[in-house]
XYZ file of C-alpha atoms in Angstrom:
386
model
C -6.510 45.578 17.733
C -3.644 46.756 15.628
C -3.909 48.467 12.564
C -4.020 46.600 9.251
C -1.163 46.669 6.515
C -1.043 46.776 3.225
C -0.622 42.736 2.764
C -3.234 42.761 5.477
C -5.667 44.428 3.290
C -4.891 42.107 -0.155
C -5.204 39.300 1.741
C -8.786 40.029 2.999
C -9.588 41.078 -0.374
C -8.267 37.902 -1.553
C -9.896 35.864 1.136
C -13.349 37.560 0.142
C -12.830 37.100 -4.116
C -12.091 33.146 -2.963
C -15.072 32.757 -1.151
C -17.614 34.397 -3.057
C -19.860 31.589 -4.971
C -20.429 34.823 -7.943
C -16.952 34.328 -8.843
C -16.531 30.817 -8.009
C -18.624 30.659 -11.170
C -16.977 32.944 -13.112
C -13.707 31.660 -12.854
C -14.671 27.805 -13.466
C -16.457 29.446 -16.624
C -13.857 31.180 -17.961
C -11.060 29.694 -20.120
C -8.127 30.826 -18.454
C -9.342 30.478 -14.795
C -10.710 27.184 -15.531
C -7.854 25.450 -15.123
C -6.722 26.872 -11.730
C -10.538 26.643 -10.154
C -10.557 22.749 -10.924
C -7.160 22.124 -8.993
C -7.945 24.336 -5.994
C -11.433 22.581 -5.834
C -9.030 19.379 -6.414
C -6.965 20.213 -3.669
C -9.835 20.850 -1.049
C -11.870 17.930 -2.012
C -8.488 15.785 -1.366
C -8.437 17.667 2.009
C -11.786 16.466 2.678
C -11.582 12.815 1.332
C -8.146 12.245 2.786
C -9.152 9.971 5.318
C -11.216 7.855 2.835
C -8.009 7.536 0.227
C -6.122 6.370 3.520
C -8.485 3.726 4.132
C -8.281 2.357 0.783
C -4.738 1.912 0.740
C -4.786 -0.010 4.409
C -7.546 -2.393 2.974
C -5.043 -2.734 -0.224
C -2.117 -3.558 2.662
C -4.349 -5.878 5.187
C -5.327 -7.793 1.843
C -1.960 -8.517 -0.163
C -3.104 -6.869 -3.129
C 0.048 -5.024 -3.938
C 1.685 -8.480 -3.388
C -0.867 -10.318 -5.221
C -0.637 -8.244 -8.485
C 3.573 -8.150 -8.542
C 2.385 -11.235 -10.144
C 0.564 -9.966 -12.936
C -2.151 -8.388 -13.554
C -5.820 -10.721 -12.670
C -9.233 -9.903 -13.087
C -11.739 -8.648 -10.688
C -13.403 -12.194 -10.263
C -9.808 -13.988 -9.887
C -8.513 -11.242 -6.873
C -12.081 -11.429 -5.315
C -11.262 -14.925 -4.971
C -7.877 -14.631 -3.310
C -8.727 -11.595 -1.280
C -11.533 -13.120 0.367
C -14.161 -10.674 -0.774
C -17.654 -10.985 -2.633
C -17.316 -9.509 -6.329
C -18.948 -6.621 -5.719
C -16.693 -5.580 -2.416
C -13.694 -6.647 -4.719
C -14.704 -4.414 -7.792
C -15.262 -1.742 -5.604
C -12.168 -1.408 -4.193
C -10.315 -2.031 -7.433
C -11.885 0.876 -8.650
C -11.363 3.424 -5.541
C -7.694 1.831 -5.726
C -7.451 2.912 -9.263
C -8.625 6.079 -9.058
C -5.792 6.813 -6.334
C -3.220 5.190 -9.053
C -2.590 2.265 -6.608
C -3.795 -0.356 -9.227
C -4.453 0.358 -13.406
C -7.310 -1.048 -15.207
C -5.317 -3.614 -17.972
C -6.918 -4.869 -21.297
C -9.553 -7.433 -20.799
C -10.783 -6.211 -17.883
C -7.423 -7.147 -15.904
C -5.693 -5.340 -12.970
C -2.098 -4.311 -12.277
C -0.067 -2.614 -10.312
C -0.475 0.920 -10.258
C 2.926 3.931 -10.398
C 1.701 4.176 -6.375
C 1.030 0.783 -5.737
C 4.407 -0.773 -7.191
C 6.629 0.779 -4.440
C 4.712 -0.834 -2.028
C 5.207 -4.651 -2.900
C 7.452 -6.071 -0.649
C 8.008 -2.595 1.765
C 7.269 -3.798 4.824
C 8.293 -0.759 6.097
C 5.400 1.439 4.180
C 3.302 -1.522 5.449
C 4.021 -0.806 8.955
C 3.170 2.836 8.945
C 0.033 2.063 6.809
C -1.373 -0.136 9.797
C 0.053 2.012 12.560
C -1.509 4.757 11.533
C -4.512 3.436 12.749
C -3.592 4.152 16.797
C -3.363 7.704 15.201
C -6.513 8.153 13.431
C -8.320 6.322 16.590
C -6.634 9.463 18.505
C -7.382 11.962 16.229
C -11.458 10.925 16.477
C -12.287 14.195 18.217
C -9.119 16.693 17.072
C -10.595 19.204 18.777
C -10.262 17.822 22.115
C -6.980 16.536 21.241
C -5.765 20.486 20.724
C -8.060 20.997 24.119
C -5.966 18.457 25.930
C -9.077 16.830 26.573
C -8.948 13.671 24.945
C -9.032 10.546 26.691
C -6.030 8.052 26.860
C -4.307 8.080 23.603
C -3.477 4.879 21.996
C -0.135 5.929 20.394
C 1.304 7.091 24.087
C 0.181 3.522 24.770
C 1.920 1.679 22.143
C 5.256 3.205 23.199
C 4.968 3.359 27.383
C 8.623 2.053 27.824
C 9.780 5.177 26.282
C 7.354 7.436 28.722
C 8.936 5.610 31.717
C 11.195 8.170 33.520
C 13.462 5.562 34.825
C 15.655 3.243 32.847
C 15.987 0.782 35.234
C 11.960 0.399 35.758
C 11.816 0.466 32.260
C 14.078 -2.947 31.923
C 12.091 -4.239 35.344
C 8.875 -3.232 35.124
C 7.833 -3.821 31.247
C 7.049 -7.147 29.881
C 9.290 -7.948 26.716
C 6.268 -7.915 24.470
C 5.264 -4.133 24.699
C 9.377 -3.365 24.331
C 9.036 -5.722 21.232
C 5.789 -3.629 19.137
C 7.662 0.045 18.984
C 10.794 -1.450 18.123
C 9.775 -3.654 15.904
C 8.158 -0.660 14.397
C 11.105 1.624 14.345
C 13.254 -1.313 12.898
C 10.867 -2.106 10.155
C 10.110 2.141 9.193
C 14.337 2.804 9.468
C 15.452 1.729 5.852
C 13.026 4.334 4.730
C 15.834 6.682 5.787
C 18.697 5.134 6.887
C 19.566 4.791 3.014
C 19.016 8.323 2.861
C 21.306 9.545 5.643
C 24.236 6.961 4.662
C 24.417 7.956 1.271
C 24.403 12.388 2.108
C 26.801 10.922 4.839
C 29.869 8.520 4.149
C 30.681 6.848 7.675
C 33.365 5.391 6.415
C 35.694 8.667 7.394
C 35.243 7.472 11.039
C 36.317 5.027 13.266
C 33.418 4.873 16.015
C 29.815 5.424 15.566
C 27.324 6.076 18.707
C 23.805 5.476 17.419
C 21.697 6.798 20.103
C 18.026 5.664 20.483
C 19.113 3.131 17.762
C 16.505 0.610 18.845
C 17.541 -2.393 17.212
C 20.716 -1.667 15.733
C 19.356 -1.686 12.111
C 20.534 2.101 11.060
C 23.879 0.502 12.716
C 24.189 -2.529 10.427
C 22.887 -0.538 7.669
C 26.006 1.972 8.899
C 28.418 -1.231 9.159
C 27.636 -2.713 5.670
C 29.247 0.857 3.941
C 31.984 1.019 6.458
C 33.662 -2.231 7.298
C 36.271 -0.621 9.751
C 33.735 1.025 11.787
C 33.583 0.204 15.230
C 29.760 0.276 16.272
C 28.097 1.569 19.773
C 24.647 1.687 20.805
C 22.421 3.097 23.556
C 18.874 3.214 24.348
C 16.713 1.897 27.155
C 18.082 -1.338 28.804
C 15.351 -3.686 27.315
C 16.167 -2.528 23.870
C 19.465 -2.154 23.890
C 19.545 -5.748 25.149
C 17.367 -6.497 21.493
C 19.609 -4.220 19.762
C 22.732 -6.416 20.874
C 21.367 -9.596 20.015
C 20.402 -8.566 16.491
C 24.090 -7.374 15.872
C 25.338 -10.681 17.323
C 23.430 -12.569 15.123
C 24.324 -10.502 12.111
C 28.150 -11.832 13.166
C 28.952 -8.345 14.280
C 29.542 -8.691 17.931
C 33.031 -8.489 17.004
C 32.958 -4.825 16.930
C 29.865 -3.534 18.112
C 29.005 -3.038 21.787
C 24.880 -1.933 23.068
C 24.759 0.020 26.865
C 21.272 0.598 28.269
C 20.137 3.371 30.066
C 18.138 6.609 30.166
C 20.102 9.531 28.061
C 18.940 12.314 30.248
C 20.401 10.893 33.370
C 22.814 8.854 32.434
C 26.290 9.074 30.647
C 26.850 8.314 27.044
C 29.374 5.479 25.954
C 32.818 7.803 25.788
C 35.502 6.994 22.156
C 33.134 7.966 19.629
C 34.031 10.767 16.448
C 30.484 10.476 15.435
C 26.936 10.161 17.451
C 23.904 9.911 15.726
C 20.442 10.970 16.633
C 17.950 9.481 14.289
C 14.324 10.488 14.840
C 14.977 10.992 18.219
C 14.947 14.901 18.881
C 11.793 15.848 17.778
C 10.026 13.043 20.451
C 11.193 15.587 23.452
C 10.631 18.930 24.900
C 12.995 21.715 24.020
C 14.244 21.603 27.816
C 14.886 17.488 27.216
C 16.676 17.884 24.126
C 19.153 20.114 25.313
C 20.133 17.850 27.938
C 20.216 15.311 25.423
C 22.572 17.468 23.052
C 25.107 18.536 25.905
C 24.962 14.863 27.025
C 26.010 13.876 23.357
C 28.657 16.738 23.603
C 30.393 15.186 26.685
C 30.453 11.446 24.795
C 32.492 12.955 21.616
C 36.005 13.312 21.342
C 36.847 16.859 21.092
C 36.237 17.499 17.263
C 33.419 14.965 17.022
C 30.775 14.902 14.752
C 27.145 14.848 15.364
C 24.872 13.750 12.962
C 20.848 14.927 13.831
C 18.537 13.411 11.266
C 14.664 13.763 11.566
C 11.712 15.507 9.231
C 12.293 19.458 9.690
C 9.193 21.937 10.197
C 9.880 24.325 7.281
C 11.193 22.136 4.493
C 10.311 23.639 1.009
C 8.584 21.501 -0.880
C 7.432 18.950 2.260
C 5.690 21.433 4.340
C 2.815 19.695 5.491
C 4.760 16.651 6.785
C 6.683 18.967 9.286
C 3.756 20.897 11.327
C 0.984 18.769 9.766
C 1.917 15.232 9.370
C 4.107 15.601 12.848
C 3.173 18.737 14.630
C -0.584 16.693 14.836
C 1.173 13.131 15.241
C 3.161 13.927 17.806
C 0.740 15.942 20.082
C -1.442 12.645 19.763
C 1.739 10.478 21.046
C 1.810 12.965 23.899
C 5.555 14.812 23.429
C 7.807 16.304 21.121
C 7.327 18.761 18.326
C 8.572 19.257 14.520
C 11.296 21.953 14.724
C 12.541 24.035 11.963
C 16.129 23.825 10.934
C 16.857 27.524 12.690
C 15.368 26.193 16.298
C 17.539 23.086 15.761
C 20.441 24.907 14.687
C 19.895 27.320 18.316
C 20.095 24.295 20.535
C 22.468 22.837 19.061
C 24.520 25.940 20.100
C 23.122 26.283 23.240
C 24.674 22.824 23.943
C 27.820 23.524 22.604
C 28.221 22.066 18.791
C 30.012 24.700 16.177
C 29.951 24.395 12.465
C 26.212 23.165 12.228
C 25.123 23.322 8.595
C 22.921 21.328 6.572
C 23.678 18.307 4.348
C 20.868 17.556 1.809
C 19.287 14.395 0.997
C 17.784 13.216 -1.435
C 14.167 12.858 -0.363
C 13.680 15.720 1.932
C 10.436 14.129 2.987
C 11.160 11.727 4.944
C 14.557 13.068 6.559
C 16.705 16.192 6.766
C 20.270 16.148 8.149
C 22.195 18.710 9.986
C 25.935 17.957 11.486
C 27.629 20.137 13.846
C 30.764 19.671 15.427
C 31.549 19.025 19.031
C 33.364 22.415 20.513
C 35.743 21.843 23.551
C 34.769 21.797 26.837
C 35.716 24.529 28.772
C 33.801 27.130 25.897
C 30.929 24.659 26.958
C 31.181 25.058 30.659
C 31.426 28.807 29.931
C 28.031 28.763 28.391
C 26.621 27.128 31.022
C-alpha cells in the first residue's frame, strides 16, 4: 500500500472531524458553524429523499396539476375534485409539492403554481423524461447488481431494441413500427430542450448543407431549417426512422430541400455534400471503439474543411457535475452502452479520427448540453494516422 501524502493525511483528518457525532454537535451549536451544518445535513437528507421528491413531481405530471393551476390558483377541495383524489390524498400532495416549490400556498387557502412548477406547464418534453424515468428507476431497484452486471433484463435496453440491433436492414425488417415509434417519439419530444441551445451558440445559417446524424425525427433539423432558410437538410439514422424522419419533414412542406437515408453508421457510408454534420446525443450511447468509427465515418462524409458539430452532456462540466458521471454515467450503464465523457476524452477521439481545430463553444445552460466543433482535416493526414 503506498505511502500517504500530505492531502492524504487532511483528508482523513477531515473525514474523521465530519463523522464524529461530538462535533456534529458542536458545530450545529455554534453560531458560525450553524449555518454550514444545516446545509450539509440539507444536502444529505436530499440525497436520501431524492427518490421520494421524484415521485412527487411524476404524480404532479400523471395528474395535470401543473396544467390545472396555469389557470389560477384553486383550493385543495376544488383540485381534489379534478385530480381524481380523496381530500386527504389531494392535500397531501399539495403540501409535499409545495415544499419542493412545485406549487405555493395562496391566500385563502388557494394553490398556484410554484417558481419549479411553472416551467413545466405545457413542456411536454420535461413531461416525457418525468415518466420515462420510470424504466430507469425500475432498473436501478438493486444498483448494486446493476454495477455487478448482475441485474436481470433492463427495461431501458428494452425500450430502445431497434437501436441494439447490429444490422440496419433487420432493424427496418424485423421491428414492428410501434417499438421504432416509443424512443423516437421520446427523443423528438426531449430535443427542444437543447436544440434551442445548440442553434443559438451555433448560427447554421453560415452553411449550405447540414447532416444531422441519429436525427430521429428530423425535429433538431426543422428546428435547424426555421433559422436558416437556405439550408439544404440531410438526415440519417436507422431505416425505420429515417423513413419517420422523412415524413415529418414532408409534412412540415420541407421535402423540397431535405432528403432522410437509412442505414447503420458503423457500416455504412454517410450521405457525401455536407459543410456541417451534427451528432446530437449520439456519442456518448457507444463504446469508445464505436465512436471512433463513427467520427472517421463522419470525416469521410464532409467536404474537406467541414464542420462537425458534437453536442451531448460532458462528464466534468463545472457547475453540472453530477449530471455527467451521476445522472448519465448510472443511466447509461442501466440502458446497457455508452458512457459520459469529459471534454479532454472527446477532444482525443476526435483527433484520433482526424478533426483539427476542436474547441469548445459555450451554451447557455451547460446542463443539459455542451458543444464542441472541430474541423474536418484532409484525407491523406487521415489515412496517415491510420
Amino acid at each position: 500500500m503506498p505511502s500517504l501524502t500530505w492531502p492524504d493525511r487532511w483528508f482523513g483528518w477531515r473525514n474523521r472531524l465530519l463523522s464524529s457525532s461530538l462535533f456534529q454537535r458542536r458545530a450545529s451549536s455554534f453560531a458560525l458553524t450553524r449555518p454550514i451544518a444545516q446545509r450539509r445535513a440539507r444536502e444529505l437528507f436530499d440525497l436520501v429523499a431524492g427518490f421520494v421528491y421524484s415521485q412527487v413531481l411524476l404524480a404532479c405530471v400523471r395528474l395535470r396539476l401543473f396544467d390545472i393551476l396555469s389557470e389560477g390558483p384553486q383550493t385543495a377541495d376544488a383540485l381534489a375534485q379534478r385530480l381524481g383524489l380523496p381530500t386527504a390524498g389531494a392535500q397531501r400532495l399539495l403540501s409535499a409539492a409545495a415544499s419542493l416549490r412545485l406549487v405555493e400556498l395562496r391566500s385563502q387557502g388557494r394553490y398556484g403554481l410554484g417558481v419549479l412548477g411553472a416551467p413545466m406547464v405545457g413542456n411536454a418534453a420535461l413531461a416525457a423524461m418525468v415518466e420515462h424515468h420510470t424504466a430507469l428507476y425500475a432498473d436501478l431497484a438493486d444498483p448494486v447488481a446493476l454495477l455487478r452486471g448482475e441485474a436481470g433484463p433492463a427495461r431501458l435496453a428494452a425500450y430502445w431494441p431497434y437501436a441494439l440491433n447490429t444490422e440496419a436492414g433487420q432493424a427496418q425488417q424485423g421491428l414492428l413500427d410501434g417499438q421504432v415509434a416509443g424512443y423516437s417519439a421520446l427523443m423528438s419530444a426531449s430535443q427542444p430542450l437543447v436544440a434551442g441551445e445548440i442553434l443559438d451558440a451555433w448560427p447554421m445559417a453560415r452553411h449550405h448543407c447540414l447532416l444531422d446524424i441519429g436525427g430521429g425525427e428530423a425535429t433538431f433539423l426543422m428546428q435547424a431549417a426555421a433559422r436558416a432558410p437556405g439550408l439544404k437538410l440531410m438526415l440519417f439514422d436507422l431505416p425505420a426512422v429515417a423513413q419517420r424522419g422523412r415524413q415529418r419533414m414532408v409534412d412540415a412542406g420541407l421535402g423540397h430541400r431535405a432528403s432522410a437515408t437509412g442505414g447503420d453508421f458503423f457500416r455504412d457510408a454517410l450521405p457525401q455534400g455536407a459543410d456541417i454534420a451534427t451528432l446530437v446525443r449520439v456519442v456518448h450511447d457507444h463504446d469508445d471503439a464505436g465512436v471512433l468509427t463513427l467520427l472517421r465515418a463522419v470525416h469521410s462524409a464532409l467536404l474537406p474543411g467541414g464542420t462537425l458539430l458534437l453536442a451531448e452532456p460532458m462528464a466534468g462540466t463545472s457547475g453540472a457535475e453530477p449530471m455527467g458521471d451521476a445522472y448519465f454515467g448510472i443511466y447509461l450503464l442501466a440502458m446497457g452502452r455508452g458512457q459520459p465523457r469529459t471534454e479532454a476524452r472527446l477532444t482525443e477521439l476526435l483527433e484520433q479520427a482526424g478533426f483539427t481545430g476542436v474547441r469548445r463553444v459555450p451554451t447557455r445552460m451547460p446542463l443539459q448540453t455542451s458543444i464542441l466543433v472541430a474541423t474536418a482535416g484532409c484525407q491523406m493526414a487521415l489515412q496517415d494516422q491510420v
